[in-house]
Coordinates of C-alpha atoms and ligand atoms in Angstrom, one line a residue:
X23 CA 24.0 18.4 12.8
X24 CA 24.8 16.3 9.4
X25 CA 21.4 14.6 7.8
X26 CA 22.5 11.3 9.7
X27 CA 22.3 12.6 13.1
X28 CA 18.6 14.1 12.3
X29 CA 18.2 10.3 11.1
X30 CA 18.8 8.6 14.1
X31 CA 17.3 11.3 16.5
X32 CA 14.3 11.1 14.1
X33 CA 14.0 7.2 14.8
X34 CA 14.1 8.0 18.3
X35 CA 11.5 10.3 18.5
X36 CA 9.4 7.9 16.1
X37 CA 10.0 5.3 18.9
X38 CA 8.8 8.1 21.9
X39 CA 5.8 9.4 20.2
X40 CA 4.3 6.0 19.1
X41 CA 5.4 3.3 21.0
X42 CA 7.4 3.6 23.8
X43 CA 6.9 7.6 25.3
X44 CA 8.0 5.9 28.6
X45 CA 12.0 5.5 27.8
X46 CA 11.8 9.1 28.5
X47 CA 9.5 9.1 31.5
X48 CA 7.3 11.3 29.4
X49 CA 3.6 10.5 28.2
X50 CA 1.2 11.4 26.0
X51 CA -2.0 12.5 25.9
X52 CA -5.1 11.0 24.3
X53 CA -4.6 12.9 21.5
X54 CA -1.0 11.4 20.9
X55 CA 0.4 14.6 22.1
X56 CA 3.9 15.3 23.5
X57 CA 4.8 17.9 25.7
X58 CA 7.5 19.5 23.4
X59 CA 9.8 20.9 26.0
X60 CA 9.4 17.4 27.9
X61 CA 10.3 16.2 24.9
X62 CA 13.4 18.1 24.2
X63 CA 14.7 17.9 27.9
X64 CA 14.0 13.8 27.2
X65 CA 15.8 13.2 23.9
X66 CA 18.2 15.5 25.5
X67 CA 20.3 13.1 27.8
X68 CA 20.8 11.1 24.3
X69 CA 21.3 13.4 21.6
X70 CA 22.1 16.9 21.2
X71 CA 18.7 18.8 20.4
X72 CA 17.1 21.8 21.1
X73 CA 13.8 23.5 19.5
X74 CA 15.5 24.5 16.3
X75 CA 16.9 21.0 15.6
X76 CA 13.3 19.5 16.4
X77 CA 11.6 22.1 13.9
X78 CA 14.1 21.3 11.3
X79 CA 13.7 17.7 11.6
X80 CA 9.3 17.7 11.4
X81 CA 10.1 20.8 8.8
X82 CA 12.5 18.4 6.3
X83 CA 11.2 14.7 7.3
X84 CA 10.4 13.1 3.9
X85 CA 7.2 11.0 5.2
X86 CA 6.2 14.0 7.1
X87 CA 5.6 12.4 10.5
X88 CA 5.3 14.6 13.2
X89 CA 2.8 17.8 13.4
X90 CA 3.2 20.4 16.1
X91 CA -0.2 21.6 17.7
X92 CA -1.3 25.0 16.4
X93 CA 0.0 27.1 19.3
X94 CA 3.5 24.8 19.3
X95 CA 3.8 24.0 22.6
X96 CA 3.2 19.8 21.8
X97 CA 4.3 17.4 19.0
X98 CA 2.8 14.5 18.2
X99 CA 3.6 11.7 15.3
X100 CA 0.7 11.5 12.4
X101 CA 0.5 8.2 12.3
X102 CA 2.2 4.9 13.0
X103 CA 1.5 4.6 16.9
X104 CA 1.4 0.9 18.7
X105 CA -0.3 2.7 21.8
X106 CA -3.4 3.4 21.7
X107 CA -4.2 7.3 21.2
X108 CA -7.2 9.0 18.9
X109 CA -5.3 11.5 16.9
X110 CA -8.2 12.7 15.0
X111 CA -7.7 10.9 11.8
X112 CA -10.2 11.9 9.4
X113 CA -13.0 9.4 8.3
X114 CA -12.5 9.4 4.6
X115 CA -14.0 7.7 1.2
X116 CA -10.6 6.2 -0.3
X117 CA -9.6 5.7 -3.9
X118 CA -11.0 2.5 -5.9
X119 CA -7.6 0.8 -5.4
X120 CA -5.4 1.3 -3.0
X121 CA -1.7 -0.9 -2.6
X122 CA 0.0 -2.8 0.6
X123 CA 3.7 -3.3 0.0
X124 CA 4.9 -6.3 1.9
X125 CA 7.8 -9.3 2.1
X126 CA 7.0 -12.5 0.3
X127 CA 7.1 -14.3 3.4
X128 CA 4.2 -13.0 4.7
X129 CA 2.5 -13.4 1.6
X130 CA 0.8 -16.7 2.6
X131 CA -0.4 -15.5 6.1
X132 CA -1.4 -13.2 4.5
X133 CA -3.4 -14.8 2.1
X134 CA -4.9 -16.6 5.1
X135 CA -6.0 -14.0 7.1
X136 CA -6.1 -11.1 5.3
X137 CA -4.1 -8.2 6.8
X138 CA -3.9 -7.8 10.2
X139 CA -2.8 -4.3 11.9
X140 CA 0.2 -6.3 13.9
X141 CA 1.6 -4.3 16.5
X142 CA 0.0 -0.9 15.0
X143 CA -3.7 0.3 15.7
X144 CA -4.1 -0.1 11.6
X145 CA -3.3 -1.8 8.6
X146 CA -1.3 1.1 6.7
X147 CA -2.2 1.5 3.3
X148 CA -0.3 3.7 0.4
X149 CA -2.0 5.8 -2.1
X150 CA 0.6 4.3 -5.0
X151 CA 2.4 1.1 -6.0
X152 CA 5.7 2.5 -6.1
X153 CA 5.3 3.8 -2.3
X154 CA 3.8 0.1 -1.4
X155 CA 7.5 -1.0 -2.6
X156 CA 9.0 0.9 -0.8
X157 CA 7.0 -0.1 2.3
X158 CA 7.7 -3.6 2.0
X159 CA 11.3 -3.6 0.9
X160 CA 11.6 -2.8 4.5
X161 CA 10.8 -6.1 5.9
X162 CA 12.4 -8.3 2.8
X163 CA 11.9 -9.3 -1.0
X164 CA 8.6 -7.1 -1.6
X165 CA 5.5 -8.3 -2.6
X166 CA 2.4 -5.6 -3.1
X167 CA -1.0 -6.1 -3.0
X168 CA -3.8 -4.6 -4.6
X169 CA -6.7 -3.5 -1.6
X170 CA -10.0 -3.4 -3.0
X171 CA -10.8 -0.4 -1.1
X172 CA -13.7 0.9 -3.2
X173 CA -15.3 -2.2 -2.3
X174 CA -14.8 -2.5 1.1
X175 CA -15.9 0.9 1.7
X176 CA -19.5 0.2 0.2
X177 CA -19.3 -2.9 2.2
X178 CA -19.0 -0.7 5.6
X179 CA -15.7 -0.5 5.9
X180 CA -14.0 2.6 7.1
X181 CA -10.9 4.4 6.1
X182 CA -8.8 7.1 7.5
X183 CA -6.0 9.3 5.5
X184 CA -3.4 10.5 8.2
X185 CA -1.9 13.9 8.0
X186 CA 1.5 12.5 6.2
X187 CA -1.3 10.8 3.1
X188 CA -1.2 7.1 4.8
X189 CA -4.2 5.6 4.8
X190 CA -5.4 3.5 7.5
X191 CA -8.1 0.8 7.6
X192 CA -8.4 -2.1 10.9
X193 CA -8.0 -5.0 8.8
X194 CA -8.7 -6.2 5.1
X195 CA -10.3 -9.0 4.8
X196 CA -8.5 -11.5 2.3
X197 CA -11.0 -11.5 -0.4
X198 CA -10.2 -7.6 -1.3
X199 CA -6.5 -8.5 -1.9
X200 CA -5.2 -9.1 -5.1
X201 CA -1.3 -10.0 -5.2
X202 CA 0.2 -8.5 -8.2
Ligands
HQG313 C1 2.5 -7.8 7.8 C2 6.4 2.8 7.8 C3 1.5 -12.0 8.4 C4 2.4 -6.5 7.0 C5 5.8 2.6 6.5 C6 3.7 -5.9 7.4 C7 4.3 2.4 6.8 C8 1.0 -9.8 8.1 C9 3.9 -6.3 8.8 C10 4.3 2.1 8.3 C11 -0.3 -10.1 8.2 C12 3.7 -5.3 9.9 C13 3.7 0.8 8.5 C14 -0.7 -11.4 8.4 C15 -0.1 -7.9 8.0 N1 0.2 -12.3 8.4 N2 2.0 -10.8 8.2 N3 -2.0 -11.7 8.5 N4 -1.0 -8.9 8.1 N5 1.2 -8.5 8.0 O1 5.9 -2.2 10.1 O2 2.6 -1.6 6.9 O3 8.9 4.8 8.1 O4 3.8 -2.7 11.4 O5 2.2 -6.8 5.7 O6 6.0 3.6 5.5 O7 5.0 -2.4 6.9 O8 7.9 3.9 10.1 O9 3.6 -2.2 9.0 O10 4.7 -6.3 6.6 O11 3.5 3.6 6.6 O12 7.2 6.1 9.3 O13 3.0 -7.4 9.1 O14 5.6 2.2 8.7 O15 6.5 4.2 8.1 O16 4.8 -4.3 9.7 O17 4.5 -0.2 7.8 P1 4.6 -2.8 10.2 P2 3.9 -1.7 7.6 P3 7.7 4.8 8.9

């Protein structure tokens, strides 16, 4: 399989294991997790894959998405999901500051209402400001904020740091955005 072929079956399997694990009559469990041979016989009818592509794609993904459980026998994305699952995301104390990448015309919603998880469970948060960019080059001309995170976590807030180093917070309030 060239690189390009992992891509797209990647994006599919992004698509199964946080939003939409029903276009392969599959589901997941609480935890998020995939059966990984109901996985494989799923994806199959799309794309070629067996176990050896699926472990070179989790093995070489550059966000690091997808974890298998200990024993191997599920899969489940780190982070990410629109469905509602608990994949055990750490409570954490985050750094002072931490970035939002966005597209500019968001920016007065935004500005509004502070940021809202969307579609996702969370509000995804990056650790640095070039990472932010690359975030929200995704949806247009990017815009990054600067999250006050220090802040909002001595005022009760809580934060989560996924498996892949995304950190995840409900909502931020506008007052601890800056825009840069
Ligand atoms: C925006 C990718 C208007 C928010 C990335 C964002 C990330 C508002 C969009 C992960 C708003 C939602 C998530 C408000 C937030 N008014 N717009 N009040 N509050 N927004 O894709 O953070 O490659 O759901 O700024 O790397 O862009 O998929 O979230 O622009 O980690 O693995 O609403 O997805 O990872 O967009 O990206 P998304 P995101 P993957």
């Amino acid at each position: 399989e060239t690189t390009h072929d992992l891509t797209r079956i990647s994006k599919y399997i992004s698509l199964i294991l946080r939003h939409k694990p029903e276009v392969i009559g599959i589901k997941l469990d609480t935890h998020g997790w995939a059966d990984v041979n109901a996985l494989l016989a799923g994806i199959s009818r799309k794309h070629p894959i067996n176990r050896d592509i699926l472990e070179e794609i989790v093995q070489s993904d550059e966000k690091q998405r997808y974890s298998f459980s200990e024993d191997g026998t599920k899969i489940r994305a780190n982070q990410g999901h629109s469905i509602q699952v608990d994949v055990e995301l750490p409570m954490t104390e985050p750094p002072e500051t931490l970035y939002h990448g966005t597209a500019q015309r968001f920016a007065a919603s935004i500005e509004n209402q502070g940021l809202l998880p969307q579609s996702r469970l969370y509000v995804h948060l990056s650790p640095d400001q070039e990472t932010a960019e690359k975030v929200g080059r995704r949806h247009g001309k990017p815009v990054i904020y600067l999250v006050d995170a220090g802040q909002m976590h001595r005022d009760g807030y809580l934060f989560y740091l996924s498996a892949n180093g995304v950190w995840l917070t409900k909502v931020v309030p506008a007052p601890y955005l800056k825009r840069l």
